[in-house]
Amino acid sequence: MKYEEIKTDGYLSNFVKCFWTSETLTKSSEYTILPDGYFDLIVEIRNKKISSVKLTGIWTIPIDIQTETHTEIFAVRFKPLAIELLENINLKSLLNSSIYLGTDFIGIDNLAFNNFKDFCKHIENYLQRRIEKSKTVNDLKIRLFIEIFKKEIFNVQELSERVFWTSRQINRYFNLTFGLSLKEYLNIIRCNQTFKDISKNRLTLQSNYFDQSHFIKEIKKFTGATPTELKKNENDRFLQLSTIKAF
């Protein structure tokens, strides 16, 4: 499988982690996608034409997928705050699931799909228009996710004090908007943070866990595998671990 990412910067990076593309060439493959705290818009392409358009929710469990041969994917990895810019999408209802959208979603059916960067530019332009139309996104929410994605604080109360927003209000926002608590979301981010170390065979206690037992238990909870099993990554089963090696 060929894989490529293009990261965002500036104000747009509050809403988009990256654009990504992959291509399955000679044989179909099975992968496990691990929870990472993001949600994705996935456009599947065959013969340079849209085959399907899918929006995933936030995963709290590992998900098994299969890719077909001669299939290309153009996709956007959204940060949760992007839901503020997408009309008529209920992200809470998509927790651990996905929905198929029309091929005309946000005008992508007008693209030629022979140039990944054209796709990225189209999505950027759409989001910029939505940002201008919405005028302002709540500064508390922006500050909250900036702190979350620094991946330094994994304690709800400490994060609440950092952004001057009560933990009760944050949890209400998370449960109503995303379908999970802030604590569970932070645990997902913390787990995902370990993947780079695991890929480099650093399997001992991470500083953000109480002890080795807690570390292994939490990793297995969200990935279905121990750190050792993740490191082996037999047959490139775990997609995030495989793509880390690509960079």
PDB file of N, CA, C and O in Angstrom, residues 16 21 23 27 35 40 53 61 88-89 107 127 148 176-177 197 210 216 218 220 230 239:
ATOM      1  N   VAL A  16      -8.250  20.567  11.153  1.00  0.00           N
ATOM      2  CA  VAL A  16      -7.759  19.465  10.325  1.00  0.00           C
ATOM      3  C   VAL A  16      -6.371  19.051  10.789  1.00  0.00           C
ATOM      4  O   VAL A  16      -5.472  19.886  10.885  1.00  0.00           O
ATOM      5  N   THR A  21      -3.724  10.211   1.676  1.00  0.00           N
ATOM      6  CA  THR A  21      -4.117   9.413   0.524  1.00  0.00           C
ATOM      7  C   THR A  21      -3.412   8.064   0.584  1.00  0.00           C
ATOM      8  O   THR A  21      -2.292   7.958   1.087  1.00  0.00           O
ATOM      9  N   GLU A  23      -3.166   4.060  -1.678  1.00  0.00           N
ATOM     10  CA  GLU A  23      -3.514   3.325  -2.891  1.00  0.00           C
ATOM     11  C   GLU A  23      -3.172   1.856  -2.707  1.00  0.00           C
ATOM     12  O   GLU A  23      -2.062   1.505  -2.316  1.00  0.00           O
ATOM     13  N   LYS A  27      -3.121  -6.359  -4.473  1.00  0.00           N
ATOM     14  CA  LYS A  27      -3.963  -7.316  -3.763  1.00  0.00           C
ATOM     15  C   LYS A  27      -4.745  -6.615  -2.656  1.00  0.00           C
ATOM     16  O   LYS A  27      -4.320  -5.588  -2.124  1.00  0.00           O
ATOM     17  N   PRO A  35      -7.955   3.502  17.649  1.00  0.00           N
ATOM     18  CA  PRO A  35      -8.495   4.803  18.054  1.00  0.00           C
ATOM     19  C   PRO A  35      -7.402   5.864  18.114  1.00  0.00           C
ATOM     20  O   PRO A  35      -6.311   5.615  18.633  1.00  0.00           O
ATOM     21  N   ASP A  40     -12.746  10.956  10.170  1.00  0.00           N
ATOM     22  CA  ASP A  40     -12.252  11.068   8.795  1.00  0.00           C
ATOM     23  C   ASP A  40     -13.364  11.159   7.758  1.00  0.00           C
ATOM     24  O   ASP A  40     -14.396  10.482   7.872  1.00  0.00           O
ATOM     25  N   VAL A  53     -18.332   7.826  -0.700  1.00  0.00           N
ATOM     26  CA  VAL A  53     -17.900   8.889   0.212  1.00  0.00           C
ATOM     27  C   VAL A  53     -18.406   8.521   1.601  1.00  0.00           C
ATOM     28  O   VAL A  53     -19.610   8.316   1.794  1.00  0.00           O
ATOM     29  N   ILE A  61     -12.669   1.944  19.979  1.00  0.00           N
ATOM     30  CA  ILE A  61     -12.309   0.526  19.882  1.00  0.00           C
ATOM     31  C   ILE A  61     -11.582   0.307  18.557  1.00  0.00           C
ATOM     32  O   ILE A  61     -11.749   1.094  17.620  1.00  0.00           O
ATOM     33  N   ASN A  88     -25.189  19.697   9.210  1.00  0.00           N
ATOM     34  CA  ASN A  88     -26.106  18.550   9.274  1.00  0.00           C
ATOM     35  C   ASN A  88     -25.409  17.225   9.587  1.00  0.00           C
ATOM     36  O   ASN A  88     -25.836  16.164   9.117  1.00  0.00           O
ATOM     37  N   ILE A  89     -24.318  17.290  10.353  1.00  0.00           N
ATOM     38  CA  ILE A  89     -23.614  16.066  10.768  1.00  0.00           C
ATOM     39  C   ILE A  89     -23.676  15.964  12.286  1.00  0.00           C
ATOM     40  O   ILE A  89     -23.286  16.887  13.000  1.00  0.00           O
ATOM     41  N   GLY A 107     -19.464  19.342  -2.697  1.00  0.00           N
ATOM     42  CA  GLY A 107     -19.029  19.618  -4.067  1.00  0.00           C
ATOM     43  C   GLY A 107     -17.867  18.801  -4.575  1.00  0.00           C
ATOM     44  O   GLY A 107     -17.289  19.126  -5.624  1.00  0.00           O
ATOM     45  N   LEU A 127     -13.649  24.777   3.827  1.00  0.00           N
ATOM     46  CA  LEU A 127     -13.565  25.050   5.259  1.00  0.00           C
ATOM     47  C   LEU A 127     -13.345  26.531   5.534  1.00  0.00           C
ATOM     48  O   LEU A 127     -13.902  27.085   6.494  1.00  0.00           O
ATOM     49  N   ILE A 148      -5.234  19.961  24.440  1.00  0.00           N
ATOM     50  CA  ILE A 148      -5.356  18.504  24.303  1.00  0.00           C
ATOM     51  C   ILE A 148      -4.308  17.978  23.336  1.00  0.00           C
ATOM     52  O   ILE A 148      -3.622  16.980  23.610  1.00  0.00           O
ATOM     53  N   LEU A 176     -22.375  15.560  24.864  1.00  0.00           N
ATOM     54  CA  LEU A 176     -23.439  15.983  23.949  1.00  0.00           C
ATOM     55  C   LEU A 176     -22.970  16.037  22.501  1.00  0.00           C
ATOM     56  O   LEU A 176     -23.729  15.732  21.574  1.00  0.00           O
ATOM     57  N   THR A 177     -21.706  16.408  22.289  1.00  0.00           N
ATOM     58  CA  THR A 177     -21.217  16.619  20.927  1.00  0.00           C
ATOM     59  C   THR A 177     -20.553  15.386  20.345  1.00  0.00           C
ATOM     60  O   THR A 177     -20.735  15.085  19.143  1.00  0.00           O
ATOM     61  N   ASP A 197       6.699   5.380  20.205  1.00  0.00           N
ATOM     62  CA  ASP A 197       7.657   4.654  21.052  1.00  0.00           C
ATOM     63  C   ASP A 197       7.546   3.152  20.847  1.00  0.00           C
ATOM     64  O   ASP A 197       8.560   2.449  20.771  1.00  0.00           O
ATOM     65  N   PHE A 210       0.458   5.071  35.450  1.00  0.00           N
ATOM     66  CA  PHE A 210       0.809   4.854  36.853  1.00  0.00           C
ATOM     67  C   PHE A 210       1.937   3.838  37.012  1.00  0.00           C
ATOM     68  O   PHE A 210       2.887   4.046  37.756  1.00  0.00           O
ATOM     69  N   ILE A 216       0.042  -1.404  30.141  1.00  0.00           N
ATOM     70  CA  ILE A 216      -0.357  -2.531  29.278  1.00  0.00           C
ATOM     71  C   ILE A 216      -1.883  -2.644  29.207  1.00  0.00           C
ATOM     72  O   ILE A 216      -2.458  -2.852  28.130  1.00  0.00           O
ATOM     73  N   GLU A 218      -4.209  -0.310  29.615  1.00  0.00           N
ATOM     74  CA  GLU A 218      -4.815   0.767  28.839  1.00  0.00           C
ATOM     75  C   GLU A 218      -4.560   0.602  27.339  1.00  0.00           C
ATOM     76  O   GLU A 218      -5.450   0.854  26.522  1.00  0.00           O
ATOM     77  N   LYS A 220      -4.107  -2.215  25.775  1.00  0.00           N
ATOM     78  CA  LYS A 220      -4.930  -3.334  25.302  1.00  0.00           C
ATOM     79  C   LYS A 220      -6.403  -2.946  25.224  1.00  0.00           C
ATOM     80  O   LYS A 220      -7.143  -3.404  24.349  1.00  0.00           O
ATOM     81  N   LEU A 230       1.621  -5.109  19.355  1.00  0.00           N
ATOM     82  CA  LEU A 230       1.611  -3.952  18.463  1.00  0.00           C
ATOM     83  C   LEU A 230       2.961  -3.793  17.772  1.00  0.00           C
ATOM     84  O   LEU A 230       3.038  -3.516  16.573  1.00  0.00           O
ATOM     85  N   LEU A 239      -2.692  -0.373  11.083  1.00  0.00           N
ATOM     86  CA  LEU A 239      -2.409   0.615  10.042  1.00  0.00           C
ATOM     87  C   LEU A 239      -1.581   1.789  10.546  1.00  0.00           C
ATOM     88  O   LEU A 239      -0.643   2.228   9.885  1.00  0.00           O
TER      89      LEU A 239
END
